[in-house]
PDB file of C-alpha atoms and ligand atoms in Angstrom:
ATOM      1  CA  UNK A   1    -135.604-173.867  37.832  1.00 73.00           C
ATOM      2  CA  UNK A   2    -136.195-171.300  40.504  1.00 83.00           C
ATOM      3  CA  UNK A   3    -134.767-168.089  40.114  1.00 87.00           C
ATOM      4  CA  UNK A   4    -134.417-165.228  42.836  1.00 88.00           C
ATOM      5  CA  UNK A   5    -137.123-162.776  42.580  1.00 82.00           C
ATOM      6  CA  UNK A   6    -134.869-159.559  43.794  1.00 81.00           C
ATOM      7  CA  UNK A   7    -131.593-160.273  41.829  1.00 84.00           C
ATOM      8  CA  UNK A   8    -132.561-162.937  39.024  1.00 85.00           C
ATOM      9  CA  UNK A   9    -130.079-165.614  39.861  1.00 86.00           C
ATOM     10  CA  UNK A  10    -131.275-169.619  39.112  1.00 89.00           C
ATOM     11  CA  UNK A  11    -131.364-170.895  42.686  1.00 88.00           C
ATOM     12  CA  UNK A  12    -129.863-174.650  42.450  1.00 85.00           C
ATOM     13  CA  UNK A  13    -130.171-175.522  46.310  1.00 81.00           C
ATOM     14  CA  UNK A  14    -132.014-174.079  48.920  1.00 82.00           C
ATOM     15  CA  UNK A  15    -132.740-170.129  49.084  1.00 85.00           C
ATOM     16  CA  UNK A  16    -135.147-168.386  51.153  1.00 84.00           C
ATOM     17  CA  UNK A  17    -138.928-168.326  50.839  1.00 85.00           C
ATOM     18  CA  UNK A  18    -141.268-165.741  51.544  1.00 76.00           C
ATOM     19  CA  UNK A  19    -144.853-166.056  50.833  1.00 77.00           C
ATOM     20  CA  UNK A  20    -145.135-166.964  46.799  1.00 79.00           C
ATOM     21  CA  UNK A  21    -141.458-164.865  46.271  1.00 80.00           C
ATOM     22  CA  UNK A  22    -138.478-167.134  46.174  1.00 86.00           C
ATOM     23  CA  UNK A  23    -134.747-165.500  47.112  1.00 88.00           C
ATOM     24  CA  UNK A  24    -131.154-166.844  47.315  1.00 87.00           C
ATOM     25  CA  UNK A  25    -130.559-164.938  50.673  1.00 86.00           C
ATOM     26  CA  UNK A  26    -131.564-162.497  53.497  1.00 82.00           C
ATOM     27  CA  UNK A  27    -130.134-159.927  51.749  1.00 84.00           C
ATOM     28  CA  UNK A  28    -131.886-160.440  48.698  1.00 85.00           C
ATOM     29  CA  UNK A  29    -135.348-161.033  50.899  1.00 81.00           C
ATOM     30  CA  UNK A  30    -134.565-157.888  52.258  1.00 75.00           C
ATOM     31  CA  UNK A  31    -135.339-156.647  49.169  1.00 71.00           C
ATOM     32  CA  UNK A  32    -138.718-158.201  48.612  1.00 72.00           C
ATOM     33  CA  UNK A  33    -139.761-154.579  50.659  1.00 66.00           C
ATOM     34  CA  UNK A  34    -138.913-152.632  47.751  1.00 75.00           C
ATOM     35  CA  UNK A  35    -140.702-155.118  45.270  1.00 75.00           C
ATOM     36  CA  UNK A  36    -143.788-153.656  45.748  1.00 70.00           C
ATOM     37  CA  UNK A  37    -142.326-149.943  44.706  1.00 82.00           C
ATOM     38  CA  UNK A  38    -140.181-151.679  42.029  1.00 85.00           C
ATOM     39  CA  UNK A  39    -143.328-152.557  40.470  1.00 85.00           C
ATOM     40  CA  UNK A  40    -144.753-148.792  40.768  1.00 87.00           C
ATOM     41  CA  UNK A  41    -141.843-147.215  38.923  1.00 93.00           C
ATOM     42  CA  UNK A  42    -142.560-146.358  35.106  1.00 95.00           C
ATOM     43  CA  UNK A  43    -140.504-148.450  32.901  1.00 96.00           C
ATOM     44  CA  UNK A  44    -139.611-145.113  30.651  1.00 97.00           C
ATOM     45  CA  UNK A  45    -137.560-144.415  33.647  1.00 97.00           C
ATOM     46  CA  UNK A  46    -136.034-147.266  34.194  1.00 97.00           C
ATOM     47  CA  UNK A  47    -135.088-147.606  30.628  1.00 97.00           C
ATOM     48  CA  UNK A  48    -133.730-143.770  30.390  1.00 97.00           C
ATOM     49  CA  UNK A  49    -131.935-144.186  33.902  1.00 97.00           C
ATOM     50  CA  UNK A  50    -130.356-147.317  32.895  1.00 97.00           C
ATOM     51  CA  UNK A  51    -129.068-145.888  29.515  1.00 97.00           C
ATOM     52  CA  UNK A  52    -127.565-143.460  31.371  1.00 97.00           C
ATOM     53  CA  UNK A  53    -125.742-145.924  33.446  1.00 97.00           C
ATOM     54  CA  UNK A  54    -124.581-147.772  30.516  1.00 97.00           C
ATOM     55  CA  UNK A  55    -123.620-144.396  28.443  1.00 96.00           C
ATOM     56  CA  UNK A  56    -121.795-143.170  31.206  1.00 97.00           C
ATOM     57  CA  UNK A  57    -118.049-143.087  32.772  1.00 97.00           C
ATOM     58  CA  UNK A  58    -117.361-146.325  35.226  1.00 97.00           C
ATOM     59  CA  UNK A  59    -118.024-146.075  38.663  1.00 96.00           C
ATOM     60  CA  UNK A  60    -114.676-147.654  40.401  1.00 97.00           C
ATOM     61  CA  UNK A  61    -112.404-146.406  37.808  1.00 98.00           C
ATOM     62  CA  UNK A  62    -113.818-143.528  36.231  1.00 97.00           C
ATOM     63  CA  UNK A  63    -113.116-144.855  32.369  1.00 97.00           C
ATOM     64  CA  UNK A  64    -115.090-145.672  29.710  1.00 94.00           C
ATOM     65  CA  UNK A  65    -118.048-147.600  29.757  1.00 90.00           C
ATOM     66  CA  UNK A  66    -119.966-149.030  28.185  1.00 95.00           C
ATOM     67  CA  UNK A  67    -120.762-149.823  32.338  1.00 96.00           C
ATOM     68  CA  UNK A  68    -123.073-152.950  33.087  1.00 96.00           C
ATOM     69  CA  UNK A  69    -123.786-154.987  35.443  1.00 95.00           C
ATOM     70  CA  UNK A  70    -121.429-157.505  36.345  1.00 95.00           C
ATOM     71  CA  UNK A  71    -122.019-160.554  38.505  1.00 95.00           C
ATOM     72  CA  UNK A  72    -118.837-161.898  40.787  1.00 97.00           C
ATOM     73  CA  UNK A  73    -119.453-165.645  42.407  1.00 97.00           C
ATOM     74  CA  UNK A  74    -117.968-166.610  45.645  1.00 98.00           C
ATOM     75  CA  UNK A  75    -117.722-169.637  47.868  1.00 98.00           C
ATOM     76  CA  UNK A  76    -116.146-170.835  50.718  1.00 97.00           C
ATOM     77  CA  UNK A  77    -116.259-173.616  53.717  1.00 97.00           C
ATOM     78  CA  UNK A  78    -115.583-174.345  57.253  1.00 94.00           C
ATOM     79  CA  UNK A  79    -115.807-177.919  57.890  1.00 87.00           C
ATOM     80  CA  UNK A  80    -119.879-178.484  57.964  1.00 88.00           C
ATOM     81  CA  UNK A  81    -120.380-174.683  57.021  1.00 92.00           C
ATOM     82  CA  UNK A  82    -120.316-173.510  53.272  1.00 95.00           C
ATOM     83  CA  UNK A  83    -121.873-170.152  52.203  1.00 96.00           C
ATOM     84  CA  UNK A  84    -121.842-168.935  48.488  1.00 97.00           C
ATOM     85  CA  UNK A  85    -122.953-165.444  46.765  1.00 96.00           C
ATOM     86  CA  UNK A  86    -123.146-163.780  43.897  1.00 95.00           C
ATOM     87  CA  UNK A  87    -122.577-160.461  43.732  1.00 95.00           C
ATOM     88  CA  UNK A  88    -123.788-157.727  41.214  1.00 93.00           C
ATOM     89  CA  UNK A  89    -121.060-154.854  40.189  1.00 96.00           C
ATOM     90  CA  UNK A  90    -121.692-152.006  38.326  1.00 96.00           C
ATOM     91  CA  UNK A  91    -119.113-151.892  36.836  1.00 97.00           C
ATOM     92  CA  UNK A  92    -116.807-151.297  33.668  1.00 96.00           C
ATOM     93  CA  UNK A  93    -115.662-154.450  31.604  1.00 95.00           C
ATOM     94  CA  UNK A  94    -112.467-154.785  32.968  1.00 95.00           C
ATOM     95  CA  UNK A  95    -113.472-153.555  36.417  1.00 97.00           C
ATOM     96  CA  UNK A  96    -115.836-156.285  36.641  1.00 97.00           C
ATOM     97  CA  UNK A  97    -113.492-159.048  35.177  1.00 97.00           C
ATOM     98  CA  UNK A  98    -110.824-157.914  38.316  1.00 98.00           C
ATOM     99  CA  UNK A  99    -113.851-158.430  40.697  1.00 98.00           C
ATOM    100  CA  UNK A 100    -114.746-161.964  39.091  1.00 98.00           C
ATOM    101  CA  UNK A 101    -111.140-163.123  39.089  1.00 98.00           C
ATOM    102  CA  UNK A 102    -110.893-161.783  42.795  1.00 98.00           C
ATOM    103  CA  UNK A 103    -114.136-163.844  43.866  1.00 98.00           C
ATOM    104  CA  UNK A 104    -112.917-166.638  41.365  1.00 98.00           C
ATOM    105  CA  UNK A 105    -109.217-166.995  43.658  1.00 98.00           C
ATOM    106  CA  UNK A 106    -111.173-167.043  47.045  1.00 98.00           C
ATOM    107  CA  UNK A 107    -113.839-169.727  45.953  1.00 98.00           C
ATOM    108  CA  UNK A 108    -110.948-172.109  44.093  1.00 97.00           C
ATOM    109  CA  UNK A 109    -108.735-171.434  47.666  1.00 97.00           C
ATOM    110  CA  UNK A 110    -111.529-171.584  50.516  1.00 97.00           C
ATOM    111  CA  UNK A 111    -115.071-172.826  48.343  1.00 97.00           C
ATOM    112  CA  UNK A 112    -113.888-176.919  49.409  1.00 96.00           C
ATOM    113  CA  UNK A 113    -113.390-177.426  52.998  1.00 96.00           C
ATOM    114  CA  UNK A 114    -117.032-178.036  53.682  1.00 95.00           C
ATOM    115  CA  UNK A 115    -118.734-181.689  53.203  1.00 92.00           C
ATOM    116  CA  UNK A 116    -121.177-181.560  50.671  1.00 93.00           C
ATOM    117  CA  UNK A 117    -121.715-178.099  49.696  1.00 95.00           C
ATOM    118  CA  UNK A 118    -118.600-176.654  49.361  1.00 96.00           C
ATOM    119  CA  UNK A 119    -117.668-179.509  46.873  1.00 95.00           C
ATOM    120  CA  UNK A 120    -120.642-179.046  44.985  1.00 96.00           C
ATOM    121  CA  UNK A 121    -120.682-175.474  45.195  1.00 97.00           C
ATOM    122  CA  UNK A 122    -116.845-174.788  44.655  1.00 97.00           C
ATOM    123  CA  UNK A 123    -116.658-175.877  40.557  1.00 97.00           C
ATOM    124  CA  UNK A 124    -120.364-173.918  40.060  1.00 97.00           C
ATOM    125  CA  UNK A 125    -118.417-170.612  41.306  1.00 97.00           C
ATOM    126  CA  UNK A 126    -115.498-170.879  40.291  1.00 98.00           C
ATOM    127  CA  UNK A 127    -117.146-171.968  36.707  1.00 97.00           C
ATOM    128  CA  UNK A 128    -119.454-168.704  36.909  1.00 97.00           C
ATOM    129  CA  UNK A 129    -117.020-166.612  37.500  1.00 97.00           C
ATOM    130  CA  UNK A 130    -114.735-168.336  34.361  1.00 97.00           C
ATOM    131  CA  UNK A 131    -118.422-167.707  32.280  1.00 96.00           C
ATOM    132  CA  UNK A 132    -119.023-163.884  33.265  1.00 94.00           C
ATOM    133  CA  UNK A 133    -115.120-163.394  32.060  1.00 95.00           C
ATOM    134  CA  UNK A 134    -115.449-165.271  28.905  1.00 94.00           C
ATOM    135  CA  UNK A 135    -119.087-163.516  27.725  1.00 87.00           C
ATOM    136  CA  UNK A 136    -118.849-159.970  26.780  1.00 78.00           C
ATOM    137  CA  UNK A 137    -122.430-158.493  27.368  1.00 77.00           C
ATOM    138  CA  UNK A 138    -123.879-156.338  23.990  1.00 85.00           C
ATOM    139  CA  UNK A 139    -121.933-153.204  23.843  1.00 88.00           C
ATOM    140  CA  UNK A 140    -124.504-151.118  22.865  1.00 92.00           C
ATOM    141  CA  UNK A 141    -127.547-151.430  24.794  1.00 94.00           C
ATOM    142  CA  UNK A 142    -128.010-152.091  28.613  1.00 96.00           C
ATOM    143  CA  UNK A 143    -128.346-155.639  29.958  1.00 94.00           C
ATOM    144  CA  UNK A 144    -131.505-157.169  31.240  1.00 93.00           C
ATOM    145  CA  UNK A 145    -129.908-156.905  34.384  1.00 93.00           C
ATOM    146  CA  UNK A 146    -128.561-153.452  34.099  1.00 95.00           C
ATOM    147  CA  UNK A 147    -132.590-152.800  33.602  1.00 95.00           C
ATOM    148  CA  UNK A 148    -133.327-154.758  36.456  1.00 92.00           C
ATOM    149  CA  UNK A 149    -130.958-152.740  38.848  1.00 93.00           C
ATOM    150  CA  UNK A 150    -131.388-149.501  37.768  1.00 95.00           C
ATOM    151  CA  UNK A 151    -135.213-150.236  38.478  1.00 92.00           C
ATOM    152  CA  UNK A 152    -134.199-151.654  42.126  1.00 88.00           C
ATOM    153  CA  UNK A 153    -131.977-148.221  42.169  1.00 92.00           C
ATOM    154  CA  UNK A 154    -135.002-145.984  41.411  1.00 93.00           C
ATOM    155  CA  UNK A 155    -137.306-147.835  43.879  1.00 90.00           C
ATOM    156  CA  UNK A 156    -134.662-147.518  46.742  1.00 88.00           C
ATOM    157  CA  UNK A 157    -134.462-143.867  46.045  1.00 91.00           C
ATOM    158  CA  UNK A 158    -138.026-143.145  45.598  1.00 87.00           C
ATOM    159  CA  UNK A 159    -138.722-145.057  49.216  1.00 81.00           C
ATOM    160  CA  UNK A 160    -135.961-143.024  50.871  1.00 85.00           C
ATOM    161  CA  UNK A 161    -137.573-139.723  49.294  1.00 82.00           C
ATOM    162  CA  UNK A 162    -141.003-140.753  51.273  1.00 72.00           C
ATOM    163  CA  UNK A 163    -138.285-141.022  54.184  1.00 67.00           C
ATOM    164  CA  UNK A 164    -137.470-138.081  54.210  1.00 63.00           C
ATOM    165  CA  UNK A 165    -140.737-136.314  53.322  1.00 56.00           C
ATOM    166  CA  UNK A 166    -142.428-137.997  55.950  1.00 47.00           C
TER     167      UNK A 166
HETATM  168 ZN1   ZN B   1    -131.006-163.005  44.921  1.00 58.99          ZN
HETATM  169 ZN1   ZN B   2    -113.910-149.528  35.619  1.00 58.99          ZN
END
């Protein structure tokens, strides 16, 4: 199955396509600019950068890590109109189990007023979400997608730093 080359999520229907590079969204097209730094940026730096992430105090709440990243699924419909996300948190565990259960109440409530995607869509989310909460990522090193982020992290920076040098 086809996943999203900027964020790494399986794409079950439709998605955006841009030359050979698959995405779910615009957003995540958006980021198909910085794929081409991503790819420039040593991976001893992502790997010490994302350690450091992980190692380090939570973001939203300041407490203990270990802090990963966190995916959140929403959904919701309007009639013929159904639009669903995922969202990655850096987060804390129980930061990112409040954002999953947040996006988890607004997909079960608004994900199936749309005919066919928001029924299709609505028990993929709200299952997801139920998924991320259940599975506890490895305490003690950083997630492939922690790896992936803090990479996407470095590339942003390093394109804003030719910004502002040039
Ligand atoms: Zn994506
Ligand atoms: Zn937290």
């Amino acid at each position: 199955m086809a996943k999203c080359d900027a964020c790494g999520t399986t794409i079950l229907f439709g998605g955006k396509r841009m030359g050979d590079q698959r995405y779910c969204n615009d957003t995540c097209a958006g980021q198909g600019v910085l794929l081409n730094r991503v790819r420039q940026i040593p991976d001893g730096d992502v790997v010490a950068f994302a350690n450091q992430v992980h190692s380090g105090n939570c973001p939203k709440c300041s407490g203990q890590g270990p802090v990963d990243v966190r995916d959140s699924y929403q959904v919701w419909s309007a009639i013929l109109f159904t639009r669903w996300k995922s969202t990655p948190h850096i987060l804390c565990r129980r930061c990112g189990v409040k954002a999953q259960a947040g996006d988890l109440a607004i997909s079960a409530v608004a994900g199936w007023w749309g005919f066919p995607w928001g029924l299709l869509m609505t028990p993929v989310q709200v299952g997801r979400n139920i998924w991320s909460m259940a599975v506890a990522h490895n305490p003690n090193q950083p997630s492939d997608a922690l790896l992936r982020q803090a990479r996407l992290i470095l590339a942003q920076r390093s394109l804003q730093d030719g910004r502002s040098q040039g």
